[in-house]
Coordinates of C-alpha atoms in Angstrom, one line a residue:
Chain A
M1 CA 0.0 0.0 0.0
I2 CA 2.7 2.5 1.0
K3 CA 6.3 1.9 -0.1
A4 CA 8.9 4.5 0.6
Q5 CA 12.6 4.2 0.0
G6 CA 15.1 6.9 1.0
L7 CA 12.3 9.4 1.3
R8 CA 13.6 12.8 2.2
K9 CA 12.4 16.3 2.7
D10 CA 14.5 19.4 3.2
F11 CA 13.1 22.8 3.9
K12 CA 14.9 26.0 3.2
I13 CA 14.3 28.3 6.1
Y14 CA 15.0 32.0 5.8
R15 CA 16.3 33.5 9.0
K16 CA 15.3 37.0 9.6
Q17 CA 16.9 39.0 12.4
P18 CA 14.3 40.6 14.7
G19 CA 13.1 44.1 14.4
F20 CA 13.3 46.8 11.8
V21 CA 17.0 46.8 11.3
G22 CA 16.8 43.1 10.7
S23 CA 14.2 43.7 8.0
L24 CA 16.5 46.3 6.4
K25 CA 19.4 43.9 6.4
S26 CA 17.3 41.2 4.9
L27 CA 16.8 43.4 1.8
F28 CA 20.4 42.9 0.9
Y29 CA 21.4 39.7 2.5
R30 CA 19.4 36.7 3.4
S31 CA 20.7 33.8 5.2
Y32 CA 19.1 30.5 4.5
E33 CA 19.3 27.4 6.5
T34 CA 18.4 23.9 5.3
K35 CA 16.4 21.9 7.7
N36 CA 16.2 18.1 7.1
A37 CA 12.6 17.6 8.2
V38 CA 12.6 14.0 7.1
K39 CA 15.9 12.1 6.7
P40 CA 16.2 9.1 4.4
F41 CA 13.2 7.1 5.4
D42 CA 12.1 3.6 4.4
V43 CA 8.8 2.1 5.2
E44 CA 6.4 -0.4 3.9
I45 CA 2.8 -0.5 5.1
E46 CA 0.4 -3.2 4.2
R47 CA -3.3 -2.9 3.3
G48 CA -5.6 -2.8 6.3
Q49 CA -2.9 -1.9 8.8
M50 CA -3.5 0.8 11.4
V51 CA -0.2 2.5 12.0
G52 CA 0.6 5.2 14.5
L53 CA 3.2 7.8 13.8
L54 CA 4.7 9.0 17.0
G55 CA 7.2 11.6 17.9
P56 CA 7.8 15.0 19.5
N57 CA 6.9 18.2 17.9
G58 CA 9.0 18.9 14.8
A59 CA 10.0 15.2 14.4
G60 CA 8.7 15.1 10.9
K61 CA 5.4 13.2 11.4
T62 CA 3.3 15.8 9.6
T63 CA 5.8 16.3 6.8
L64 CA 5.7 12.6 6.2
M65 CA 1.9 12.7 6.1
K66 CA 2.1 15.6 3.6
M67 CA 4.3 13.6 1.3
F68 CA 2.1 10.5 1.6
T69 CA -1.0 12.6 0.6
G70 CA 0.7 14.5 -2.2
I71 CA 0.5 17.9 -0.6
I72 CA 4.2 18.5 -0.8
V73 CA 6.9 17.2 -3.1
P74 CA 9.6 15.0 -1.6
S75 CA 13.2 16.3 -2.0
A76 CA 14.5 12.8 -2.8
G77 CA 13.7 9.2 -2.7
N78 CA 11.0 6.9 -4.0
L79 CA 7.4 6.9 -2.8
L80 CA 4.5 4.9 -4.0
V81 CA 1.1 5.0 -2.3
M82 CA -1.3 2.4 -3.7
G83 CA 0.8 2.3 -6.8
H84 CA 0.6 6.0 -7.4
T85 CA 3.2 8.8 -7.0
P86 CA 1.2 11.0 -4.6
F87 CA 2.5 14.5 -5.7
K88 CA 1.4 13.8 -9.3
R89 CA -2.1 14.2 -7.8
E90 CA -3.9 12.0 -10.2
R91 CA -7.7 12.2 -9.7
I92 CA -7.9 8.4 -9.4
F93 CA -5.4 8.5 -6.5
Q94 CA -7.2 11.5 -4.8
K95 CA -10.4 9.6 -4.8
R96 CA -8.9 6.7 -2.9
I97 CA -7.4 8.7 0.0
A98 CA -8.6 11.0 2.7
L99 CA -6.9 13.3 5.1
V100 CA -8.3 14.5 8.4
M101 CA -6.5 17.4 10.0
G102 CA -7.3 18.0 13.7
Q103 CA -5.8 21.4 13.6
K104 CA -7.4 22.7 10.5
S105 CA -11.0 22.7 9.3
Q106 CA -11.6 21.5 5.8
L107 CA -15.3 22.4 6.0
W108 CA -16.7 25.7 4.8
W109 CA -17.0 27.8 8.0
D110 CA -20.1 29.7 7.0
L111 CA -22.1 26.8 5.7
P112 CA -24.0 23.9 7.4
A113 CA -22.0 20.7 7.2
M114 CA -24.6 19.2 4.9
D115 CA -23.8 21.9 2.2
S116 CA -20.1 21.0 2.4
F117 CA -21.0 17.3 2.1
Q118 CA -23.0 18.1 -1.1
L119 CA -20.0 19.9 -2.5
L120 CA -17.8 16.9 -1.7
R121 CA -20.3 14.6 -3.2
R122 CA -19.8 16.4 -6.5
Y123 CA -16.0 16.5 -6.1
Y124 CA -15.7 12.8 -5.4
E125 CA -18.5 12.0 -7.9
I126 CA -20.5 10.0 -5.4
E127 CA -23.8 8.6 -6.6
E128 CA -26.9 10.2 -5.0
N129 CA -28.2 6.9 -3.4
Q130 CA -24.8 5.9 -2.2
F131 CA -24.3 9.3 -0.7
K132 CA -27.6 9.3 1.2
I133 CA -26.9 5.8 2.6
R134 CA -23.4 6.9 3.6
V135 CA -24.6 10.1 5.3
A136 CA -27.3 8.3 7.2
E137 CA -24.9 5.6 8.3
L138 CA -22.0 7.8 9.4
S139 CA -24.2 10.5 11.1
H140 CA -25.9 7.7 13.1
L141 CA -22.5 6.2 14.1
L142 CA -21.1 9.5 15.1
E143 CA -24.4 10.8 16.6
V144 CA -24.4 14.0 14.6
E145 CA -27.8 13.7 12.8
D146 CA -29.1 16.8 14.5
I147 CA -26.2 19.1 13.7
L148 CA -25.7 18.6 10.0
K149 CA -27.9 21.6 9.2
V150 CA -26.2 23.9 11.7
H151 CA -23.5 26.3 10.5
V152 CA -20.1 24.8 11.1
R153 CA -18.8 27.9 12.9
K154 CA -21.5 27.4 15.6
L155 CA -20.5 23.8 16.4
S156 CA -18.4 22.9 19.4
L157 CA -14.9 21.5 18.8
G158 CA -16.0 18.0 19.4
E159 CA -19.0 18.2 17.1
R160 CA -16.9 19.9 14.5
M161 CA -14.3 17.1 14.6
K162 CA -17.0 14.5 14.1
V163 CA -18.4 16.3 11.2
E164 CA -14.9 16.8 9.8
L165 CA -14.2 13.1 10.1
M166 CA -17.5 12.3 8.4
S167 CA -16.7 14.6 5.5
C168 CA -13.5 12.7 4.8
L169 CA -15.2 9.3 4.8
L170 CA -18.1 10.0 2.5
H171 CA -16.2 8.7 -0.6
Q172 CA -15.1 5.5 1.2
P173 CA -11.4 6.1 1.0
E174 CA -9.2 3.0 1.1
M175 CA -6.4 4.9 2.9
I176 CA -7.1 7.4 5.6
F177 CA -4.5 9.8 7.1
L178 CA -5.4 11.2 10.4
D179 CA -3.3 14.1 11.7
E180 CA -4.0 14.6 15.4
P181 CA -7.7 13.8 15.1
T182 CA -8.4 14.2 18.8
I183 CA -6.4 17.3 19.6
G184 CA -8.2 19.6 22.0
L185 CA -11.1 17.3 22.6
D186 CA -12.4 16.4 26.1
L187 CA -11.9 12.8 27.3
I188 CA -15.4 11.7 26.3
A189 CA -15.1 13.2 22.8
Q190 CA -11.7 11.6 22.4
K191 CA -13.1 8.2 23.3
N192 CA -16.0 8.6 20.9
I193 CA -13.7 9.4 18.1
R194 CA -11.5 6.4 19.0
D195 CA -14.4 4.0 19.2
F196 CA -15.7 5.2 15.9
L197 CA -12.3 4.7 14.2
I198 CA -12.0 1.2 15.6
Y199 CA -15.5 0.3 14.4
Y200 CA -14.9 1.9 11.0
H201 CA -11.6 0.1 10.6
Q202 CA -13.3 -3.3 11.4
Q203 CA -16.1 -2.6 9.0
N204 CA -14.1 -1.2 6.1
H205 CA -10.6 -2.6 6.4
A206 CA -9.2 0.7 5.3
T207 CA -5.5 1.4 5.9
I208 CA -5.2 4.0 8.5
I209 CA -2.1 6.1 9.3
L210 CA -2.5 8.2 12.4
T211 CA -0.4 10.8 14.2
S212 CA -1.3 11.9 17.7
H213 CA 0.2 13.4 20.8
Y214 CA -2.1 11.3 22.9
M215 CA -0.7 7.9 23.7
A216 CA -4.2 6.7 24.5
D217 CA -5.1 7.2 20.8
I218 CA -2.1 5.2 19.6
E219 CA -2.6 2.5 22.3
A220 CA -6.3 2.1 21.5
L221 CA -6.0 2.2 17.8
C222 CA -2.7 1.0 16.4
S223 CA -1.2 -2.4 16.1
R224 CA 2.0 -0.9 14.7
L225 CA 4.0 2.0 15.8
I226 CA 6.6 4.1 14.1
L227 CA 8.6 6.5 16.2
L228 CA 10.2 9.5 14.6
I229 CA 12.8 11.6 16.3
G230 CA 14.5 14.5 14.5
G231 CA 13.3 13.3 11.1
K232 CA 14.6 9.8 11.6
K233 CA 12.8 6.5 12.1
R234 CA 13.9 5.2 15.5
F235 CA 11.4 2.4 16.1
D236 CA 9.1 0.5 13.8
D237 CA 7.3 -2.5 15.3
S238 CA 4.3 -3.6 17.3
I239 CA 3.1 -1.7 20.4
K240 CA 3.9 -4.8 22.5
K241 CA 7.5 -4.6 21.6
F242 CA 7.5 -0.8 22.2
D243 CA 6.2 -1.5 25.7
G244 CA 9.0 -3.9 26.3
I245 CA 11.8 -1.5 25.4
L246 CA 12.4 -0.6 29.0
G247 CA 12.0 -4.2 30.2
H248 CA 8.9 -6.0 31.3
N249 CA 8.5 -4.4 34.6
K250 CA 5.2 -3.1 35.9
M251 CA 5.1 0.3 37.5
V252 CA 3.0 0.1 40.7
S253 CA 2.4 2.9 43.2
F254 CA 1.2 2.4 46.8
S255 CA -0.2 5.1 49.0
F256 CA -0.1 4.9 52.8
T257 CA -2.4 6.2 55.5
N258 CA 0.7 7.3 57.6
P259 CA 4.2 8.3 56.5
V260 CA 6.4 5.2 56.4
S261 CA 9.5 6.5 58.2
Q262 CA 11.5 3.3 58.6
S263 CA 13.3 1.8 55.7
V264 CA 11.6 -1.1 54.0
P265 CA 14.4 -3.5 53.0
F266 CA 12.2 -5.9 51.0
I267 CA 11.2 -3.3 48.5
S268 CA 14.6 -1.7 48.0
P269 CA 15.5 -4.0 45.0
F270 CA 12.6 -2.6 43.1
N271 CA 13.8 1.0 42.6
P272 CA 11.5 2.7 45.0
K273 CA 10.7 6.3 44.4
W274 CA 9.2 7.9 47.5
N275 CA 7.4 11.2 47.6
P276 CA 8.9 13.8 50.1
K277 CA 6.3 13.0 52.8
R278 CA 6.9 9.3 52.4
T279 CA 3.2 8.6 52.1
K280 CA 3.6 7.2 48.5
V281 CA 6.0 5.0 46.8
E282 CA 6.4 3.9 43.2
L283 CA 8.0 0.6 42.4
S284 CA 9.2 -1.1 39.2
I285 CA 8.3 -4.8 39.6
P286 CA 9.0 -7.6 37.3
E287 CA 5.8 -9.3 36.1
E288 CA 6.6 -12.6 37.8
K289 CA 7.1 -11.1 41.2
L290 CA 4.1 -8.8 41.0
R291 CA 1.7 -11.0 42.9
E292 CA 4.0 -12.1 45.7
L293 CA 5.4 -8.6 46.4
S294 CA 2.1 -6.8 46.3
Q295 CA 0.6 -9.2 48.9
K296 CA 3.6 -8.7 51.1
I297 CA 3.3 -4.9 50.9
L298 CA -0.4 -5.0 51.6
R299 CA 0.1 -7.2 54.6
E300 CA 3.0 -5.3 56.2
L301 CA 2.5 -1.7 55.4
P302 CA -0.5 0.7 56.0
V303 CA -1.7 0.7 52.4
S304 CA -4.6 3.0 51.7
D305 CA -4.6 2.7 47.9
F306 CA -2.5 1.3 45.0
N307 CA -2.4 1.8 41.3
T308 CA -0.8 0.0 38.4
E309 CA 0.2 2.2 35.6
K310 CA -2.5 2.7 33.0
M311 CA -0.4 3.5 30.0
P312 CA 3.1 2.0 29.8
I313 CA 3.7 3.5 26.4
E314 CA 3.5 7.0 27.8
R315 CA 6.4 6.2 30.1
V316 CA 8.3 4.5 27.4
M317 CA 7.9 7.5 25.2
K318 CA 8.9 9.9 27.9
S319 CA 12.1 7.9 28.7
L320 CA 13.0 7.6 25.1
L321 CA 12.7 11.3 24.4
E322 CA 14.8 12.0 27.4
N323 CA 17.4 9.3 26.6
P324 CA 17.3 8.6 22.9
H325 CA 20.4 6.4 23.3
L326 CA 18.1 3.7 24.6
L327 CA 17.2 3.0 21.0
K328 CA 19.5 1.1 18.8
D329 CA 20.3 3.0 15.6
Chain B
M1 CA -24.6 17.3 -17.0
A2 CA -21.0 16.3 -17.2
N3 CA -19.3 15.6 -13.9
W4 CA -17.0 18.5 -14.1
S5 CA -19.8 21.0 -14.7
L6 CA -21.6 19.6 -11.7
K7 CA -18.5 20.2 -9.6
W8 CA -18.3 23.7 -10.9
F9 CA -21.9 24.5 -10.4
Q10 CA -22.0 23.1 -6.8
T11 CA -18.9 25.3 -6.0
M12 CA -20.6 28.3 -7.5
K13 CA -23.7 27.6 -5.3
V14 CA -21.5 27.6 -2.2
Y15 CA -20.0 30.9 -3.4
W16 CA -23.5 32.4 -3.8
S17 CA -24.6 31.3 -0.3
N18 CA -21.4 32.7 1.2
L19 CA -22.1 36.0 -0.6
F20 CA -25.5 36.1 0.9
V21 CA -23.9 35.7 4.4
Y22 CA -21.5 38.6 3.7
R23 CA -23.8 40.7 1.5
T24 CA -23.2 44.0 3.3
N25 CA -19.4 43.4 3.0
F26 CA -19.8 42.6 -0.6
F27 CA -21.6 45.8 -1.5
L28 CA -19.2 47.9 0.5
Q29 CA -16.2 46.3 -1.0
T30 CA -17.0 45.7 -4.6
I31 CA -19.8 48.1 -5.5
G32 CA -19.2 51.0 -3.1
P33 CA -15.7 52.1 -4.4
L34 CA -17.0 52.1 -8.0
F35 CA -19.6 54.7 -7.2
V36 CA -17.1 56.8 -5.2
F37 CA -14.6 56.6 -8.0
L38 CA -17.3 57.6 -10.5
F39 CA -18.5 60.5 -8.5
I40 CA -14.9 61.9 -8.2
K41 CA -14.3 61.5 -12.0
L42 CA -17.6 63.1 -13.0
S43 CA -16.9 66.2 -10.8
L44 CA -13.3 66.4 -11.9
W45 CA -14.0 66.2 -15.6
T46 CA -17.0 68.7 -15.3
S47 CA -14.7 71.3 -13.6
I48 CA -12.0 70.7 -16.2
Y49 CA -14.4 71.4 -19.0
L50 CA -15.8 74.4 -17.3
S51 CA -12.5 76.0 -16.3
S52 CA -10.8 75.3 -19.7
Q53 CA -13.8 76.8 -21.6
K54 CA -13.2 74.3 -24.3
S55 CA -16.2 72.3 -25.5
I56 CA -14.2 69.4 -26.9
I57 CA -11.2 67.8 -25.2
G58 CA -9.4 64.9 -27.0
G59 CA -12.4 64.6 -29.3
Y60 CA -14.9 64.3 -26.4
T61 CA -17.6 66.7 -25.6
L62 CA -18.4 67.0 -21.9
E63 CA -21.4 64.8 -22.4
E64 CA -19.4 62.2 -24.1
M65 CA -16.7 62.3 -21.5
L66 CA -19.3 61.7 -18.7
A67 CA -20.9 59.0 -20.8
Y68 CA -17.4 57.4 -21.2
H69 CA -16.9 57.3 -17.4
L70 CA -20.4 55.9 -16.8
W71 CA -19.5 53.1 -19.2
I72 CA -16.2 52.6 -17.5
M73 CA -18.0 52.0 -14.3
V74 CA -20.3 49.5 -15.9
A75 CA -17.4 47.7 -17.6
S76 CA -15.3 47.7 -14.4
M77 CA -18.2 45.9 -12.7
I78 CA -17.6 43.0 -15.1
I79 CA -13.9 43.3 -15.7
L80 CA -12.1 44.3 -12.5
T81 CA -13.8 41.8 -10.2
S82 CA -10.9 39.6 -9.1
S83 CA -8.4 40.2 -6.5
S84 CA -5.3 38.2 -5.8
Q85 CA -5.5 38.6 -2.1
N86 CA -7.7 35.7 -1.1
L87 CA -5.6 33.5 -3.3
S88 CA -2.2 34.5 -1.8
E89 CA -3.6 34.2 1.6
D90 CA -4.7 30.7 0.9
I91 CA -1.2 29.9 -0.1
R92 CA 0.5 31.7 2.7
L93 CA -1.7 30.2 5.4
G94 CA -1.6 26.7 3.9
K95 CA -5.2 26.6 3.0
I96 CA -4.6 25.2 -0.4
S97 CA -3.8 21.8 1.1
S98 CA -7.5 20.8 0.9
Y99 CA -7.4 21.4 -2.8
L100 CA -4.4 19.3 -3.3
I101 CA -6.3 16.5 -1.7
Y102 CA -9.7 16.9 -3.3
P103 CA -10.2 15.7 -6.9
F104 CA -10.9 19.3 -7.7
S105 CA -8.0 21.6 -8.2
F106 CA -7.0 24.9 -6.7
W107 CA -7.4 26.6 -10.1
E108 CA -10.8 25.0 -10.7
F109 CA -11.9 26.2 -7.3
H110 CA -10.9 29.8 -7.9
A111 CA -12.1 29.8 -11.5
S112 CA -15.5 28.5 -10.5
N113 CA -15.6 31.2 -7.8
F114 CA -14.8 33.7 -10.4
A115 CA -17.6 32.4 -12.6
A116 CA -20.0 32.7 -9.7
R117 CA -18.8 36.2 -8.9
Q118 CA -19.1 37.1 -12.6
T119 CA -22.7 36.1 -12.9
V120 CA -23.6 38.3 -9.9
Q121 CA -21.5 41.2 -11.4
V122 CA -23.1 40.9 -14.8
F123 CA -26.5 41.1 -13.1
I124 CA -25.5 44.2 -11.2
A125 CA -24.0 45.8 -14.3
L126 CA -27.3 45.1 -16.3
L127 CA -29.3 46.6 -13.4
T128 CA -27.0 49.7 -13.4
V129 CA -27.3 50.2 -17.1
F130 CA -31.1 49.9 -16.8
I131 CA -31.2 52.5 -14.0
L132 CA -28.8 54.8 -15.9
L133 CA -30.9 54.6 -19.0
I134 CA -33.9 55.8 -17.0
L135 CA -32.2 58.5 -14.9
L136 CA -29.7 59.9 -17.5
P137 CA -31.1 59.0 -21.0
T138 CA -29.2 61.9 -22.6
Y139 CA -25.9 60.2 -22.1
F140 CA -27.0 57.0 -23.8
S141 CA -28.5 58.4 -26.9
N142 CA -26.6 56.2 -29.3
I143 CA -26.8 52.9 -27.4
S144 CA -27.6 49.9 -29.6
F145 CA -28.3 46.3 -28.8
L146 CA -25.6 44.9 -31.0
F147 CA -22.9 47.2 -29.6
F148 CA -24.1 46.5 -26.1
I149 CA -23.7 42.7 -26.6
Q150 CA -20.3 43.1 -28.3
G151 CA -19.2 45.3 -25.4
L152 CA -20.5 42.7 -22.9
I153 CA -18.6 39.9 -24.7
L154 CA -15.4 41.9 -24.6
S155 CA -15.9 42.8 -21.0
L156 CA -16.4 39.2 -20.0
M157 CA -13.3 38.1 -21.8
A158 CA -11.3 41.0 -20.2
G159 CA -12.7 39.9 -16.9
F160 CA -11.3 36.4 -17.4
F161 CA -8.0 37.9 -18.4
W162 CA -8.0 40.1 -15.2
F163 CA -8.8 37.0 -13.1
S164 CA -5.9 35.1 -14.7
L165 CA -3.5 38.0 -14.1
N166 CA -4.6 38.1 -10.5
Y167 CA -4.2 34.4 -10.2
I168 CA -0.6 34.7 -11.2
I169 CA 0.0 37.6 -8.7
G170 CA -1.6 35.4 -6.1
L171 CA 0.7 32.5 -6.9
M172 CA 3.6 34.9 -6.2
A173 CA 2.9 34.1 -2.5
F174 CA 4.9 30.9 -3.1
W175 CA 8.0 33.2 -3.3
L176 CA 7.0 36.4 -1.6
E177 CA 5.9 36.9 2.0
E178 CA 3.4 39.6 1.0
T179 CA 1.8 40.1 -2.4
W180 CA -0.1 43.2 -1.4
T181 CA 2.2 45.7 -3.0
L182 CA 2.2 43.8 -6.3
T183 CA -1.6 43.9 -6.3
V184 CA -1.8 47.6 -5.7
L185 CA 0.9 48.3 -8.3
T186 CA -0.9 46.3 -10.9
Q187 CA -4.2 48.0 -10.1
V188 CA -2.7 51.5 -10.4
V189 CA -0.9 50.7 -13.6
T190 CA -4.1 49.2 -15.0
Y191 CA -6.2 52.2 -14.0
F192 CA -3.9 54.5 -16.0
C193 CA -3.1 52.3 -19.0
S194 CA -6.6 50.9 -19.5
G195 CA -8.2 54.3 -19.9
A196 CA -10.2 54.0 -16.6
I197 CA -9.1 57.5 -15.5
I198 CA -8.3 59.3 -18.7
P199 CA -9.5 58.1 -22.2
L200 CA -6.6 56.9 -24.2
E201 CA -7.1 59.6 -26.9
L202 CA -5.8 62.2 -24.5
Y203 CA -2.4 60.4 -24.3
P204 CA 0.4 61.2 -26.8
L205 CA -0.2 59.2 -30.0
W206 CA 3.0 57.1 -29.5
L207 CA 1.9 56.1 -26.0
K208 CA -1.5 55.2 -27.1
E209 CA -0.1 53.1 -29.9
A210 CA 2.4 51.5 -27.6
L211 CA -0.3 50.6 -25.2
F212 CA -2.2 48.7 -27.8
Y213 CA 0.7 46.2 -27.8
T214 CA -0.2 45.5 -24.1
P215 CA -3.4 43.9 -22.8
F216 CA -4.3 47.1 -20.8
P217 CA -6.6 48.9 -23.3
Y218 CA -8.8 45.8 -23.4
L219 CA -9.4 46.1 -19.7
G220 CA -11.4 49.4 -20.1
F221 CA -11.0 51.5 -23.2
V222 CA -11.8 49.0 -25.9
P223 CA -15.0 47.5 -24.3
V224 CA -16.2 51.0 -23.3
R225 CA -15.7 52.4 -26.8
T226 CA -17.6 49.4 -28.1
F227 CA -20.5 50.0 -25.7
M228 CA -20.5 53.6 -26.9
G229 CA -21.1 52.5 -30.4
E230 CA -17.7 53.2 -31.9
S231 CA -16.8 50.1 -33.9
L232 CA -13.3 49.2 -32.9
L233 CA -12.9 46.1 -35.0
F234 CA -14.8 43.8 -32.7
W235 CA -13.6 40.5 -34.1
Q236 CA -10.0 41.7 -34.1
S237 CA -10.3 42.7 -30.4
V238 CA -11.8 39.3 -29.6
L239 CA -8.9 37.5 -31.2
V240 CA -6.3 39.7 -29.5
L241 CA -7.9 39.2 -26.1
L242 CA -8.1 35.5 -26.8
G243 CA -4.4 35.5 -27.5
W244 CA -3.6 37.3 -24.2
I245 CA -5.9 34.9 -22.3
L246 CA -4.1 31.9 -23.7
L247 CA -0.7 33.4 -23.1
I248 CA -1.3 34.4 -19.5
N249 CA -2.9 31.0 -18.7
L250 CA 0.1 29.2 -20.1
I251 CA 2.4 31.3 -17.9
S252 CA 0.3 30.7 -14.9
K253 CA 0.5 26.9 -15.5
L254 CA 4.3 27.2 -15.5
I255 CA 4.4 29.3 -12.4
W256 CA 2.1 26.9 -10.6
K257 CA 4.4 24.0 -11.5
K258 CA 7.4 25.8 -10.2
G259 CA 5.7 27.2 -7.1
I260 CA 4.0 24.0 -5.9
H261 CA 7.5 22.5 -5.4
L262 CA 8.1 25.2 -2.9
Y263 CA 4.9 24.8 -1.1
T264 CA 5.3 23.7 2.5
A265 CA 1.7 23.5 3.6
A266 CA 2.3 25.7 6.6
G267 CA 0.2 25.0 9.6
M268 CA -0.8 21.6 8.7

């Protein structure tokens, strides 16, 4: 479905010195800097996969998406998406893909969503009947039947995102690119979007490429994860393997009713991290010892509460960004 | 209807409904200045004739001069309807990304918006002519249906040329941070060279002749003289305009090809 070899994108950035004097200087001399947004990048993505692109700001995720969708032209390398060269922007290719941008609305601000849909129906040459079925189905799934006739600018962010998503799926794309689809949404809205995407993926077997800052999105949706740091691919495998990068320990935290002032020798091998008041401790426990050790702690210390970590990949991600050397090159 | 015409028509419908939302803006921005401009020119030329005590300047009586400027206003309503500013803003703010994704191109989008705008403008121009005929019949004594249709055709073609020119200026946003100065410069040059301020007969002969090697006279002078019933070789003008339109669209294709390689889709 996607095949990239040595894909690269360089941007020329013009550096302007601040202020009026800087502007004057720039009339005569401009210094440019080349930024390698994406360094030689190879990837192969099969049909029906749901792949998460992960990385800090400026890592090149969005640049990669822009190249996959044909918005920008790669500086070098080979890229085929469903057998097409994206930046040639062939109509037949355009009809098979969709791009959802969380940060940017593609709908017409001053029109009800339904009017935008009608326009898209024409652009994508969707049959009237097909269109009606599709609108009914998607609006039911996303629970937006009531807002399709409201002006888009009057919708809440969550509602708008749903409508936005809907507009991109009307033409039944085989490949969907989602750039931060849940950005700025509250927890419930995030979950709604996620559930919808899972359902949609099961029903339609579309290939989905997703970028997000929310690990919960990636964890819930993607089976495969590609980590980008500084324009380079640093990890490309299953989420399970990603979890395992820092070893298979579980992070468990215990809270106590009273400060635990004495030292507790039996937990010291598990890298205890106490809070200053010593009413809470976080331990990194190997899976096989989890049961035994927890029981002992519960028995011997005044435990009021305990938690196991909800999202290991968030911790993995944080550690990797702080210590990139943990990854093999 | 063919698929492409359906795409165009639907886009035009969206333009019209947006126009309805911003109708006050529309009248203030596109129609208002024309009337202000007309009022200034009418008073200016009237006082020039009165103070110079000549009854004919550059071959025009006062009445003909005023009629000329009334027609210039009508022609401008159809010709000078496009601006490059929306376009360059789309590029600068990365809004064209959507049109690189949709199976409907950026040019098609702007051209169909132009077509939608043009239909509205022609309607307004016809209404204006109708009102002028009732209010100031003396200035339109030699109006004829044939000349009016010929003038209308030339104006529509010139309008498309003006749109294409502005499309190119808009595309400059791929290279420039701000295209505003280019827009204003083009407008000022066009006002003077098209005869929108002074009829071309008042220029030195060599300048007038030189101007006819440029597209400018076709953006005002030629359609207006046609409206006024002076046969200026209609078919020849159609051919020349057609040539300019082809040339400028060819250039714009090349510029687009170059520019799109520089596009970074800012903000997406």
